[in-house]
Tab-separated table of C-alpha atoms in Angstrom:
chain	number	residue	atom	x	y	z
V	238	MET	CA	-9.225	-6.892	5.413
V	239	THR	CA	-13.197	-7.938	5.541
V	240	GLU	CA	-13.017	-10.905	8.488
V	241	VAL	CA	-15.753	-11.837	9.922
V	242	THR	CA	-15.305	-11.674	14.061
V	243	SER	CA	-18.005	-11.288	16.416
V	244	SER	CA	-18.418	-10.833	20.073
V	245	GLU	CA	-20.282	-12.805	22.733
V	246	PRO	CA	-23.166	-14.859	21.366
V	247	THR	CA	-26.390	-13.647	21.370
V	248	THR	CA	-29.989	-15.441	19.685
V	249	SER	CA	-31.173	-12.390	19.468
V	250	ALA	CA	-28.731	-11.017	16.644
V	251	LYS	CA	-30.855	-10.326	13.354
V	252	LEU	CA	-29.285	-11.036	10.268
V	253	PRO	CA	-28.373	-8.241	7.375
V	254	GLN	CA	-31.056	-6.925	5.195
V	255	LYS	CA	-29.396	-7.007	1.860
V	256	ARG	CA	-31.400	-3.292	0.961
V	257	TYR	CA	-28.367	-2.034	2.938
V	258	TYR	CA	-26.136	-3.807	1.005
V	259	ARG	CA	-26.389	-3.211	-2.175
V	260	GLN	CA	-23.798	-2.978	-4.621
V	261	ARG	CA	-23.540	-2.854	-8.868
V	262	ALA	CA	-23.152	-6.665	-10.585
V	263	HIS	CA	-20.030	-5.788	-12.161
V	264	SER	CA	-16.680	-5.314	-10.790
V	265	ASN	CA	-13.574	-4.319	-13.122
V	266	PRO	CA	-10.977	-7.120	-11.407
V	267	LEU	CA	-8.230	-5.262	-13.310
V	268	ALA	CA	-8.456	-2.441	-11.346
V	269	ASP	CA	-6.373	-1.018	-8.197
V	270	HIS	CA	-8.899	-1.794	-5.305
V	271	ALA	CA	-7.402	-0.605	-1.584
V	272	LEU	CA	-7.355	-4.039	-0.242
V	273	ASP	CA	-5.396	-5.830	2.299
V	274	ILE	CA	-3.280	-8.796	0.839
V	275	PRO	CA	-1.213	-10.908	2.494
V	276	THR	CA	2.134	-11.469	1.199
V	277	HIS	CA	2.311	-14.982	1.732
V	278	PRO	CA	0.232	-17.437	3.113
V	279	ARG	CA	1.676	-18.162	6.445
V	280	ASP	CA	1.076	-14.061	6.612
V	281	MET	CA	-2.951	-14.976	7.168
V	282	ASP	CA	-3.738	-15.134	10.700
V	283	TRP	CA	-7.115	-18.001	9.764
V	284	SER	CA	-7.773	-17.670	14.114
V	285	LYS	CA	-9.433	-14.634	13.143
V	286	HIS	CA	-11.568	-16.383	10.918
V	287	TYR	CA	-12.378	-19.694	12.114
V	288	PRO	CA	-11.660	-19.054	15.661
V	289	SER	CA	-13.325	-22.473	17.040
V	290	PHE	CA	-10.917	-24.688	15.147
V	291	PHE	CA	-8.069	-23.154	16.977
V	292	SER	CA	-6.802	-23.167	20.387
V	293	SER	CA	-5.713	-20.615	22.040
V	294	GLY	CA	-2.669	-18.863	21.076
V	295	VAL	CA	-2.116	-21.105	18.332
V	296	ASP	CA	-0.616	-18.739	15.653
V	297	SER	CA	-2.536	-20.355	12.099
V	298	SER	CA	-0.757	-18.725	10.010
V	299	GLU	CA	2.456	-21.266	10.876
V	300	ILE	CA	-0.303	-24.074	9.721
V	301	ASN	CA	-1.111	-22.948	6.982
V	302	VAL	CA	2.859	-22.252	5.390
V	303	GLN	CA	2.832	-26.452	5.826
V	304	SER	CA	1.867	-28.011	2.411
V	305	GLN	CA	2.429	-31.164	2.777
V	306	ALA	CA	1.716	-32.062	6.499
V	307	ASP	CA	-1.567	-31.546	7.465
V	308	CYS	CA	-1.433	-30.730	11.346
V	309	GLY	CA	-3.762	-28.399	11.834
V	310	PRO	CA	-6.985	-26.774	9.724
V	311	ARG	CA	-6.732	-25.322	6.754
V	312	VAL	CA	-9.101	-23.640	4.526
V	313	GLU	CA	-10.529	-26.678	2.021
V	314	ILE	CA	-13.564	-25.647	0.001
V	315	LEU	CA	-13.241	-21.657	-2.036
V	316	ASP	CA	-15.952	-20.165	-3.788
V	317	VAL	CA	-14.823	-17.863	-5.886
V	318	GLY	CA	-16.815	-14.343	-6.446
V	319	CYS	CA	-19.216	-15.739	-3.200
V	320	GLY	CA	-21.845	-13.050	-4.185
V	321	TYR	CA	-23.909	-12.656	-1.077
V	322	GLY	CA	-22.597	-15.753	0.664
V	323	GLY	CA	-25.449	-18.829	-0.065
V	324	MET	CA	-23.516	-21.357	-1.082
V	325	LEU	CA	-20.961	-21.193	2.169
V	326	VAL	CA	-24.266	-21.198	4.118
V	327	GLU	CA	-25.514	-24.247	2.141
V	328	LEU	CA	-22.640	-26.479	2.514
V	329	SER	CA	-21.462	-25.137	6.045
V	330	THR	CA	-23.662	-28.047	7.411
V	331	MET	CA	-22.778	-30.375	5.181
V	332	TYR	CA	-19.362	-30.083	5.430
V	333	PRO	CA	-18.689	-28.879	9.601
V	334	ASP	CA	-15.214	-30.258	9.925
V	335	VAL	CA	-14.022	-28.485	6.821
V	336	LEU	CA	-12.799	-24.584	6.637
V	337	MET	CA	-14.796	-22.769	3.570
V	338	LEU	CA	-14.294	-19.396	2.191
V	339	GLY	CA	-15.766	-17.256	0.163
V	340	MET	CA	-13.605	-14.436	-1.684
V	341	GLU	CA	-15.605	-11.404	-3.085
V	342	ILE	CA	-14.161	-8.278	-5.082
V	343	ARG	CA	-17.193	-5.824	-4.076
V	344	ILE	CA	-16.820	-4.186	-0.607
V	345	LYS	CA	-20.436	-3.897	0.350
V	346	VAL	CA	-20.957	-7.754	-0.489
V	347	ALA	CA	-18.353	-8.641	1.172
V	348	ASP	CA	-19.739	-6.759	4.317
V	349	TYR	CA	-23.005	-8.835	3.823
V	350	VAL	CA	-21.614	-11.913	4.162
V	351	SER	CA	-19.476	-11.414	7.315
V	352	ASP	CA	-22.243	-9.863	8.796
V	353	ARG	CA	-24.128	-12.675	7.779
V	354	ILE	CA	-22.112	-15.474	9.401
V	355	ILE	CA	-21.430	-13.388	12.151
V	356	ALA	CA	-25.791	-13.354	13.072
V	357	LEU	CA	-26.374	-17.145	12.186
V	358	ARG	CA	-23.203	-17.758	14.147
V	359	GLU	CA	-24.884	-16.199	17.274
V	360	GLN	CA	-28.003	-17.339	16.156
V	361	HIS	CA	-27.073	-20.452	16.710
V	362	ALA	CA	-24.216	-20.251	19.104
V	363	THR	CA	-26.143	-23.065	21.502
V	364	GLU	CA	-26.700	-26.219	18.928
V	365	SER	CA	-23.906	-28.832	17.865
V	366	CYS	CA	-22.274	-29.517	14.522
V	367	GLY	CA	-19.835	-31.925	14.076
V	368	GLY	CA	-18.362	-32.209	17.197
V	369	LYS	CA	-18.428	-28.621	17.606
V	370	SER	CA	-20.815	-25.920	19.748
V	371	GLY	CA	-22.036	-23.699	17.479
V	372	LYS	CA	-23.560	-23.785	14.063
V	373	TYR	CA	-21.377	-21.714	10.769
V	374	GLN	CA	-17.703	-21.523	12.913
V	375	ASN	CA	-16.349	-23.084	9.342
V	376	ILE	CA	-17.058	-20.424	7.065
V	377	SER	CA	-16.009	-17.147	7.160
V	378	VAL	CA	-15.003	-14.673	3.595
V	379	VAL	CA	-12.647	-11.900	2.642
V	380	ARG	CA	-12.654	-9.147	0.060
V	381	THR	CA	-10.248	-9.531	-2.510
V	382	ASN	CA	-9.171	-10.215	-5.825
V	383	ALA	CA	-8.897	-13.809	-6.756
V	384	MET	CA	-7.518	-12.887	-10.283
V	385	LYS	CA	-4.468	-11.233	-8.563
V	386	TYR	CA	-4.175	-12.637	-5.551
V	387	LEU	CA	-4.982	-16.230	-4.717
V	388	PRO	CA	-1.505	-17.662	-4.042
V	389	ASN	CA	-1.180	-14.893	-1.570
V	390	TYR	CA	-3.705	-16.746	0.398
V	391	PHE	CA	-3.325	-20.546	-0.429
V	392	VAL	CA	-0.219	-23.437	-0.438
V	393	LYS	CA	0.593	-26.047	-3.675
V	394	GLY	CA	-2.845	-28.631	-3.727
V	395	GLN	CA	-4.131	-27.030	-0.717
V	396	LEU	CA	-8.022	-26.960	-1.561
V	397	SER	CA	-9.902	-29.754	-2.383
V	398	LYS	CA	-12.988	-28.097	-4.038
V	399	MET	CA	-13.494	-24.502	-6.144
V	400	MET	CA	-17.095	-22.903	-7.169
V	401	PHE	CA	-16.876	-20.678	-9.601
V	402	LEU	CA	-20.902	-20.680	-9.621
V	403	TYR	CA	-22.455	-17.794	-12.379
V	404	PRO	CA	-19.594	-15.369	-12.752
V	405	ASP	CA	-19.771	-12.350	-14.361
V	406	PRO	CA	-20.073	-13.160	-18.320
V	407	HIS	CA	-18.889	-9.891	-19.582
V	408	PHE	CA	-20.255	-10.010	-22.874
V	409	LYS	CA	-18.433	-7.452	-25.032
V	410	LYS	CA	-15.277	-9.128	-26.433
V	411	HIS	CA	-12.936	-6.580	-25.494
V	412	LYS	CA	-13.897	-7.440	-21.439
V	413	HIS	CA	-13.285	-10.958	-22.182
V	414	LYS	CA	-10.093	-10.906	-20.335
V	415	TRP	CA	-12.266	-10.156	-17.391
V	416	ARG	CA	-13.368	-13.405	-17.034
V	417	ILE	CA	-12.506	-15.644	-14.453
V	418	ILE	CA	-11.146	-18.453	-16.399
V	419	ASN	CA	-8.643	-18.547	-18.757
V	420	ALA	CA	-5.410	-19.898	-19.505
V	421	THR	CA	-3.119	-18.921	-17.422
V	422	LEU	CA	-5.336	-18.361	-14.362
V	423	LEU	CA	-6.419	-21.937	-14.811
V	424	SER	CA	-2.643	-22.751	-13.876
V	425	GLU	CA	-3.176	-20.426	-10.479
V	426	TYR	CA	-6.143	-23.103	-9.911
V	427	ALA	CA	-4.059	-25.843	-10.603
V	428	TYR	CA	-1.785	-24.772	-8.148
V	429	VAL	CA	-3.754	-24.441	-5.577
V	430	LEU	CA	-6.025	-27.565	-6.498
V	431	LYS	CA	-4.980	-30.688	-4.674
V	432	GLU	CA	-4.347	-33.463	-7.093
V	433	GLY	CA	-8.230	-34.898	-7.106
V	434	GLY	CA	-9.443	-31.469	-5.895
V	435	ILE	CA	-12.863	-30.606	-8.392
V	436	VAL	CA	-13.696	-27.192	-9.702
V	437	TYR	CA	-17.418	-26.977	-10.221
V	438	THR	CA	-18.534	-24.313	-13.053
V	439	ILE	CA	-22.272	-23.494	-12.950
V	440	THR	CA	-24.196	-20.580	-15.339
V	441	ASP	CA	-27.202	-19.772	-17.155
V	442	VAL	CA	-25.194	-17.819	-20.448
V	443	VAL	CA	-24.266	-20.504	-23.166
V	444	ASP	CA	-21.560	-18.468	-24.250
V	445	MET	CA	-19.894	-18.294	-20.776
V	446	HIS	CA	-20.228	-22.162	-20.462
V	447	THR	CA	-18.743	-23.040	-23.844
V	448	TRP	CA	-15.958	-20.652	-22.673
V	449	MET	CA	-15.079	-21.950	-19.491
V	450	VAL	CA	-15.614	-25.616	-20.779
V	451	SER	CA	-13.248	-24.537	-24.188
V	452	HIS	CA	-10.438	-23.913	-21.535
V	453	LEU	CA	-10.966	-26.337	-18.945
V	454	GLU	CA	-10.873	-28.841	-21.229
V	455	ALA	CA	-8.000	-27.205	-23.013
V	456	HIS	CA	-5.958	-27.717	-20.192
V	457	PRO	CA	-3.449	-30.418	-19.318
V	458	LEU	CA	-4.297	-30.362	-15.630
V	459	PHE	CA	-7.766	-30.817	-15.680
V	460	GLU	CA	-10.284	-33.685	-17.038
V	461	ARG	CA	-13.844	-32.991	-17.484
V	462	LEU	CA	-16.134	-35.356	-14.601
V	463	THR	CA	-18.532	-37.983	-16.095
V	464	ASP	CA	-22.364	-37.613	-16.252
V	465	GLU	CA	-22.416	-40.126	-13.806
V	466	GLU	CA	-19.949	-38.746	-11.809
V	467	VAL	CA	-21.500	-35.422	-11.804
V	468	SER	CA	-25.207	-36.544	-10.437
V	469	ALA	CA	-22.797	-38.598	-7.947
V	470	ASP	CA	-21.724	-35.404	-6.417
V	471	PRO	CA	-23.976	-33.981	-3.451
V	472	VAL	CA	-22.842	-30.602	-4.315
V	473	VAL	CA	-23.807	-30.429	-7.359
V	474	GLU	CA	-27.861	-29.861	-6.494
V	475	LYS	CA	-26.549	-27.446	-4.459
V	476	LEU	CA	-25.251	-25.271	-6.902
V	477	TYR	CA	-29.022	-24.717	-8.782
V	478	ILE	CA	-30.393	-23.428	-5.863
V	479	SER	CA	-27.982	-22.076	-2.776
V	480	THR	CA	-26.928	-19.033	-4.658
V	481	GLU	CA	-28.710	-15.341	-4.270
V	482	GLU	CA	-28.064	-15.494	-8.112
V	483	GLY	CA	-29.391	-18.924	-9.087
V	484	LYS	CA	-32.328	-18.099	-7.399
V	485	LYS	CA	-32.665	-14.674	-9.545
V	486	VAL	CA	-32.315	-17.180	-12.510
V	487	ALA	CA	-35.098	-19.335	-11.953
V	488	ARG	CA	-37.190	-16.426	-11.454
V	489	ASN	CA	-36.336	-14.825	-14.130
V	490	LYS	CA	-36.482	-18.416	-16.393
V	491	ALA	CA	-40.343	-18.053	-14.877
V	492	ALA	CA	-40.554	-15.009	-15.936
V	493	GLY	CA	-39.204	-15.031	-19.576
V	494	GLN	CA	-36.576	-12.614	-19.118
V	495	ASN	CA	-32.583	-14.932	-18.882
V	496	HIS	CA	-29.987	-14.650	-20.855
V	497	GLY	CA	-29.582	-16.761	-23.647
V	498	ASP	CA	-32.288	-20.022	-23.383
V	499	GLY	CA	-32.600	-19.595	-19.753
V	500	ASP	CA	-30.921	-22.995	-19.240
V	501	VAL	CA	-28.346	-23.831	-16.344
V	502	ARG	CA	-25.398	-25.498	-17.164
V	503	VAL	CA	-23.455	-27.203	-14.943
V	504	ALA	CA	-19.380	-28.512	-15.748
V	505	LEU	CA	-17.292	-30.105	-13.327
V	506	PHE	CA	-13.601	-30.595	-14.110
V	507	ARG	CA	-11.293	-32.891	-11.414
V	508	ARG	CA	-7.105	-31.669	-11.003
V	509	ILE	CA	-5.303	-34.643	-12.707
V	510	ALA	CA	-1.438	-35.386	-12.011
V	511	ARG	CA	0.632	-33.918	-14.585
V	512	PRO	CA	1.898	-35.234	-17.318
V	513	SER	CA	5.277	-37.452	-17.350
V	514	PRO	CA	7.525	-35.906	-19.537
């Protein structure tokens, strides 16, 4: 399992170069990958990912299994298919006291994010953020398959935000079953999201936007945010510029090389309470 671990900090740490971590953009999420998966959320030792948030000797697995009482730090923001980690890095200093996790299925890309976070922590070790020594202590990444193993990492109602930023549209009809948003998976997302939690979606592919919106609107545990609510969310403006894919979309639009019309479409949905019988 890819995890962020670092040695003694040094300000001379260099950020990794993407050219050494390049990997094909598409990955079959239904294939069997060699992954180290926890059998239950209690088996995850989050102290290895966020050491500054856990006191020495604290067993983070015992903290994570608590689904009702908030007795310790838990991951609250999840970027599914986090790519090269741009959104995690951007949000880290916005919410310095909130633990965030990226899930990425591609091994080289997940390794890049891990190395990037280690370098950022070392570069900013002498700075303070959110009352803690050192920046970027609240973000990490795991290499895993969110379509298969999400409940292995999180308990019911644990997350406050889930992000699906420029997900693979899998254009061919027979590959639509690979899309990260579908009726079955939405029930899993509703399980790990707390009531009031937000799902963020963004894509430059019209068909993918329509697909995600229609599936989320059809699910009884999600409701779409109004335009006013979307505009008031401070995270939304970061969706356009923070990710590698978002930057590529902007470059392609300028060159007239985008899929479809090149416009970027955002939709946010709130996790609501289960309807009364």
